[in-house]
XYZ file of C-alpha atoms in Angstrom:
391
model
C -0.250 0.213 0.232
C 1.185 3.547 -0.559
C 1.550 5.164 2.663
C 0.582 8.555 3.803
C 0.825 10.567 6.961
C -2.637 11.453 8.587
C -2.898 14.192 11.157
C -4.829 13.872 13.636
C -4.121 16.658 16.770
C -0.862 16.482 17.768
C 0.049 12.777 16.836
C 0.252 11.471 13.046
C -2.230 8.275 12.991
C -0.059 6.654 10.427
C 3.507 5.393 9.998
C 6.242 4.507 7.468
C 8.280 1.434 8.123
C 11.135 2.334 5.429
C 10.987 5.860 6.567
C 11.631 4.783 10.244
C 14.223 2.348 9.324
C 16.381 4.891 8.027
C 15.432 6.960 10.758
C 17.057 4.538 13.025
C 20.120 3.736 10.764
C 21.082 7.536 10.504
C 20.698 7.359 14.461
C 22.981 4.015 14.551
C 25.542 5.631 12.321
C 25.808 8.938 14.312
C 26.205 6.598 17.884
C 28.939 4.461 15.601
C 31.022 7.833 15.461
C 30.660 8.762 18.398
C 32.037 5.164 20.449
C 32.038 5.635 24.652
C 33.134 2.535 26.745
C 30.256 2.477 28.882
C 26.967 0.057 29.193
C 27.432 -2.766 28.251
C 23.861 -4.628 29.506
C 21.483 -2.087 29.382
C 17.743 -2.027 30.093
C 15.629 0.878 28.830
C 12.109 1.448 29.789
C 10.159 3.445 26.775
C 12.297 2.358 24.605
C 10.603 3.263 21.256
C 10.381 6.524 20.420
C 11.834 9.963 21.644
C 15.095 10.114 24.522
C 14.272 6.450 25.369
C 14.392 5.035 21.840
C 18.281 6.939 21.512
C 19.263 5.807 24.528
C 19.200 2.725 22.966
C 20.819 3.185 20.155
C 23.558 5.216 22.229
C 24.166 2.169 24.248
C 23.995 -0.191 21.640
C 25.693 1.322 18.597
C 27.859 3.561 20.965
C 28.532 1.654 24.102
C 28.181 -1.961 21.841
C 25.995 -2.659 24.837
C 23.405 -5.670 25.185
C 19.877 -4.139 25.767
C 16.540 -5.310 26.385
C 13.533 -2.315 25.808
C 10.403 -2.267 27.076
C 7.413 -0.973 24.412
C 4.048 -0.337 24.234
C 3.421 -0.490 20.536
C 1.025 -1.593 17.979
C 1.805 -3.874 14.923
C -0.215 -3.495 11.476
C -3.411 -4.649 11.652
C -6.026 -4.835 8.396
C -5.435 -1.794 7.008
C -3.943 0.312 9.573
C 0.226 0.866 9.945
C 2.061 -0.357 12.980
C 2.727 2.451 15.367
C 6.195 4.206 14.697
C 7.248 2.786 17.492
C 6.585 -0.677 16.438
C 8.272 0.150 13.352
C 11.686 1.798 14.905
C 12.155 -1.238 17.364
C 11.600 -3.867 14.050
C 14.753 -1.760 12.637
C 16.447 -1.478 15.691
C 16.369 -5.079 16.388
C 17.653 -6.110 12.945
C 20.358 -3.888 12.788
C 21.827 -4.575 16.005
C 21.691 -8.315 15.152
C 24.104 -7.299 12.350
C 26.395 -6.019 14.333
C 26.236 -9.172 16.284
C 24.309 -7.301 19.584
C 21.733 -8.820 21.152
C 18.590 -7.005 21.734
C 15.172 -8.408 22.879
C 12.225 -6.389 23.373
C 9.313 -7.182 25.836
C 5.684 -4.903 24.581
C 3.698 -4.324 26.953
C 2.019 -2.176 29.997
C 5.388 -0.946 31.560
C 3.363 -0.405 34.865
C 2.303 -3.886 35.234
C 4.110 -6.681 37.428
C 3.582 -9.045 34.834
C 6.128 -6.654 32.277
C 8.218 -6.225 35.454
C 8.352 -9.921 35.657
C 8.998 -11.019 32.059
C 11.967 -8.564 32.566
C 13.436 -10.066 34.871
C 13.117 -13.553 33.591
C 14.397 -12.166 30.114
C 17.716 -10.751 31.984
C 18.208 -13.373 34.078
C 18.283 -15.630 31.062
C 20.279 -14.008 28.710
C 22.056 -10.957 30.082
C 22.991 -11.894 33.846
C 22.545 -8.403 35.303
C 21.998 -4.875 33.717
C 24.867 -1.910 34.555
C 22.833 0.865 32.791
C 18.398 1.517 34.030
C 17.260 3.933 31.755
C 13.514 5.285 32.796
C 12.084 7.147 29.608
C 8.128 6.147 30.149
C 5.775 8.969 28.586
C 2.379 7.499 29.083
C -1.387 8.935 29.645
C -2.137 6.857 32.108
C -1.435 4.567 34.325
C -3.764 1.470 36.028
C -2.958 0.385 39.581
C -2.800 -3.348 40.990
C -5.834 -2.698 42.142
C -7.421 -1.938 38.773
C -7.756 1.716 39.347
C -6.742 4.144 36.342
C -4.878 7.328 37.118
C -5.034 9.795 34.312
C -2.260 12.690 33.793
C -3.559 16.089 33.180
C -1.711 19.159 31.322
C -2.927 22.113 34.119
C -2.046 24.443 36.331
C -1.996 24.364 39.934
C -3.674 27.139 41.378
C -4.568 29.351 39.059
C -5.570 29.838 35.480
C -2.862 30.918 32.969
C -3.445 32.701 29.467
C -0.520 32.798 26.972
C 0.269 32.430 23.354
C 0.458 29.414 21.531
C 1.115 28.336 17.772
C -1.444 26.659 15.731
C 0.382 24.650 13.837
C -1.705 23.385 10.673
C -2.884 27.154 10.535
C 0.602 28.058 11.174
C -0.835 31.258 12.975
C -0.566 32.600 16.578
C -3.543 31.699 19.616
C -4.043 32.368 22.430
C -5.177 29.741 24.909
C -6.160 29.890 28.626
C -5.057 26.089 30.803
C -7.444 26.154 33.729
C -5.676 24.782 37.250
C -6.221 20.976 38.195
C -7.809 19.643 41.265
C -6.111 18.116 43.712
C -7.098 14.066 42.599
C -5.825 15.534 39.115
C -2.452 16.470 40.945
C -2.174 13.237 42.565
C -3.058 11.345 39.707
C -0.782 12.952 37.666
C 1.988 12.430 39.998
C 0.825 8.595 39.540
C 1.372 8.264 36.038
C 4.230 10.828 35.498
C 6.177 10.647 38.601
C 9.400 8.819 40.356
C 6.872 5.739 41.565
C 7.077 3.131 39.014
C 10.589 3.879 38.241
C 11.489 3.105 41.908
C 9.095 -0.094 41.482
C 11.759 -1.410 38.431
C 14.563 -0.438 40.541
C 13.337 -2.125 43.447
C 12.478 -5.420 41.612
C 15.651 -5.561 39.672
C 17.469 -5.473 42.973
C 15.316 -7.723 44.824
C 15.715 -10.003 41.918
C 19.826 -9.695 42.129
C 19.963 -8.550 38.665
C 21.555 -5.134 39.387
C 25.023 -5.398 38.384
C 27.611 -3.584 41.246
C 27.945 0.585 40.842
C 25.077 0.453 37.729
C 23.621 3.579 36.975
C 20.009 4.295 36.449
C 18.655 7.635 35.016
C 15.144 9.495 34.497
C 14.672 12.018 32.169
C 13.478 15.524 33.349
C 12.670 19.191 31.735
C 12.895 22.285 33.414
C 12.626 24.968 30.716
C 12.145 28.746 30.775
C 10.075 31.060 33.219
C 8.170 31.348 30.474
C 6.858 27.684 29.979
C 6.699 27.706 33.810
C 3.058 28.203 34.521
C 2.324 24.979 32.755
C 5.132 23.065 32.931
C 7.366 23.255 36.524
C 4.531 24.572 38.413
C 1.626 22.824 36.587
C 0.795 19.364 37.518
C 3.502 17.648 35.103
C 5.919 20.013 37.165
C 4.386 17.949 40.366
C 5.122 14.846 38.693
C 8.180 15.984 37.986
C 9.337 17.146 41.306
C 8.151 13.750 42.221
C 10.455 11.565 40.131
C 13.326 13.910 41.531
C 12.667 12.794 44.836
C 13.076 9.078 43.840
C 16.290 9.808 42.125
C 17.273 10.697 45.732
C 15.759 7.808 47.252
C 16.721 5.158 45.031
C 20.252 6.427 45.668
C 19.604 6.283 49.512
C 17.832 2.676 49.610
C 20.468 1.218 46.973
C 24.135 2.822 47.758
C 25.773 0.480 45.234
C 23.649 2.197 42.277
C 24.157 5.457 41.320
C 20.671 7.482 40.663
C 20.677 10.380 37.993
C 17.569 12.598 36.417
C 18.800 14.182 33.318
C 17.105 17.307 32.681
C 16.971 17.808 28.822
C 16.450 19.954 26.049
C 12.977 20.781 24.399
C 12.676 18.771 21.384
C 9.900 18.068 19.173
C 7.975 14.589 20.783
C 4.440 13.620 20.746
C 4.479 14.740 24.257
C 5.733 18.052 24.326
C 3.396 18.617 20.646
C 0.496 18.124 23.722
C 1.576 20.862 26.180
C -0.420 24.287 25.143
C 2.591 27.267 24.646
C 5.528 24.572 24.004
C 5.424 24.078 20.547
C 5.707 27.981 20.012
C 8.519 28.496 22.593
C 9.944 25.490 20.471
C 9.848 26.683 17.238
C 11.628 30.076 18.523
C 14.164 27.668 20.140
C 15.074 26.139 17.061
C 15.191 29.148 15.090
C 17.322 30.520 17.427
C 20.059 27.831 18.224
C 20.100 26.815 14.711
C 20.889 30.280 13.809
C 23.440 30.010 16.585
C 24.833 26.475 15.885
C 23.793 25.039 19.223
C 20.791 22.731 18.033
C 20.729 18.953 18.601
C 18.201 16.378 18.272
C 17.414 13.146 19.997
C 20.539 11.306 19.400
C 22.729 14.412 19.571
C 21.491 14.732 23.389
C 21.826 11.112 24.346
C 25.018 10.682 22.518
C 26.321 13.773 24.566
C 24.534 12.209 27.587
C 26.539 8.895 27.395
C 30.274 10.769 26.183
C 30.525 13.643 28.134
C 28.039 13.157 31.312
C 27.631 9.366 32.381
C 30.621 7.702 31.337
C 32.723 10.793 31.107
C 35.985 10.353 34.125
C 34.032 13.638 35.804
C 30.317 13.788 35.879
C 29.118 17.484 35.645
C 26.189 18.045 37.861
C 23.942 21.298 39.099
C 23.542 22.257 42.432
C 20.098 19.433 43.209
C 22.675 16.867 41.438
C 21.060 16.536 38.437
C 22.703 15.886 35.043
C 21.828 19.051 32.796
C 21.754 18.548 28.992
C 19.291 21.814 28.730
C 22.703 23.254 29.294
C 22.997 24.863 25.771
C 19.267 25.701 25.744
C 19.562 27.584 28.836
C 22.689 29.545 28.328
C 21.755 33.246 28.759
C 22.598 34.221 25.243
C 20.321 31.526 24.114
C 16.945 32.259 26.021
C 17.239 36.448 25.505
C 17.342 36.253 22.059
C 14.070 33.772 22.316
C 12.909 36.437 24.790
C 13.168 39.571 22.398
C 11.802 37.115 19.708
C 8.784 36.452 22.029
C 8.085 39.608 22.780
C 7.945 41.095 19.182
C 6.524 37.969 17.383
C 3.088 37.960 15.700
C 1.084 37.119 12.544
C 3.176 38.868 10.757
C 6.372 38.175 10.948
C 5.741 34.510 12.724
C 7.746 32.444 9.309
C 10.568 34.597 9.914
C 11.141 34.488 13.047
C 9.834 30.714 14.107
C 11.128 27.626 13.059
C 7.453 26.067 11.939
C 9.511 24.513 9.038
C 11.580 22.643 11.356
C 8.950 21.964 13.907
C 6.907 20.282 11.081
C 9.672 18.248 9.793
C 10.645 16.708 13.280
C 6.974 16.306 13.911
C 6.391 14.347 10.364
C 10.247 12.132 10.832
C 9.196 10.747 14.209
C 6.962 8.769 12.344
C 8.798 7.691 9.520
C 8.164 10.660 6.473
C 10.250 13.156 5.283
C 12.940 11.347 5.275
C 15.440 12.059 3.260
C 16.052 9.181 0.247
C 12.725 7.447 0.877
C 10.675 6.840 -1.972
C 7.105 7.319 -0.380
C 5.668 7.185 -3.914
C 6.454 3.442 -3.526
C 4.481 0.735 -1.984
C 5.517 -0.268 1.264
C 4.163 -3.457 3.450
C 2.903 -2.726 6.380
C 3.149 -5.681 8.677
C 6.648 -5.890 9.578
C 7.648 -8.090 12.711
C 10.125 -7.215 15.711
C 11.997 -10.401 15.835
C 12.616 -11.058 19.623
C 8.585 -10.718 19.531
C 7.484 -12.794 16.276
């Protein structure tokens, strides 16, 4: 079938298998060009897209590590394509096999005990112990052991907030108001996006005896500039991210032979960030500024820097709270000063000149395997692609 992008809201409901393969191949080539002596056995929770996928690529093709990934994706069915994460994972496993690297994947709800048990069994059987555990889960909801379903919300805390955003389809500015979250919504957001599940994974791994001595674990977060704080760091998501940070402290205290970190990463186009009001306008301005200054990085460049210059560097640089700051280039005073200056004067007349809308859309489409150079999208593609370790 000819596979074309179909956009609905902030997601694409189709994905292109050959485009996804080429995208992963390019990222793998980048990781191979930036090798590092680091992880040997890695578990990546949330491994099919964004920072989690790039982390798995860096572990495998940068470090030469065996990897176990946990994903929650759908194969092709009937006339529907598989999810992009499914195609990404299939491509990753095939490329890893060519390099003689062990790569296995578990497809299921990472919050569940069942998936944790599957991961523990696979590690015991095939890997022995893992020395790197990366937690990059981005989920809208979580089912608790008693069957209760918690859903996360993108809301403020305390007061409503109004600011500008961008209507990407119409390519024009719009005003958006975000209502405050209830206490229950805040609590549910923390249960979904906070650190509880990360802590559960580490506890399960430790009790099963499959954590290597002096292993490293890290989870990913974001801080961002002041203009995004009401909806992000001071909002319901921020409460969850603070819980994630506190979890890193508890993990370090509970497991002294395990190093636990929060990596604060750069703002990038992801399915999660696309859903957050205000953030897409900020990102499109940030892209313009950082590209002009030669500082722009995508997921693979960020994660390569995490491995090469942070996790496995002789001297690990941390901020005053003990966090890794990969947003250091984004938050440079000269970068933020330029972004703020543009934010104040941007309007519908100069939007195309001051914001990188085309760059935003390119990153968006490429998440789903579209707009990848060298791929013939006029050619029929078979949507039925298997993941070798799943079948």
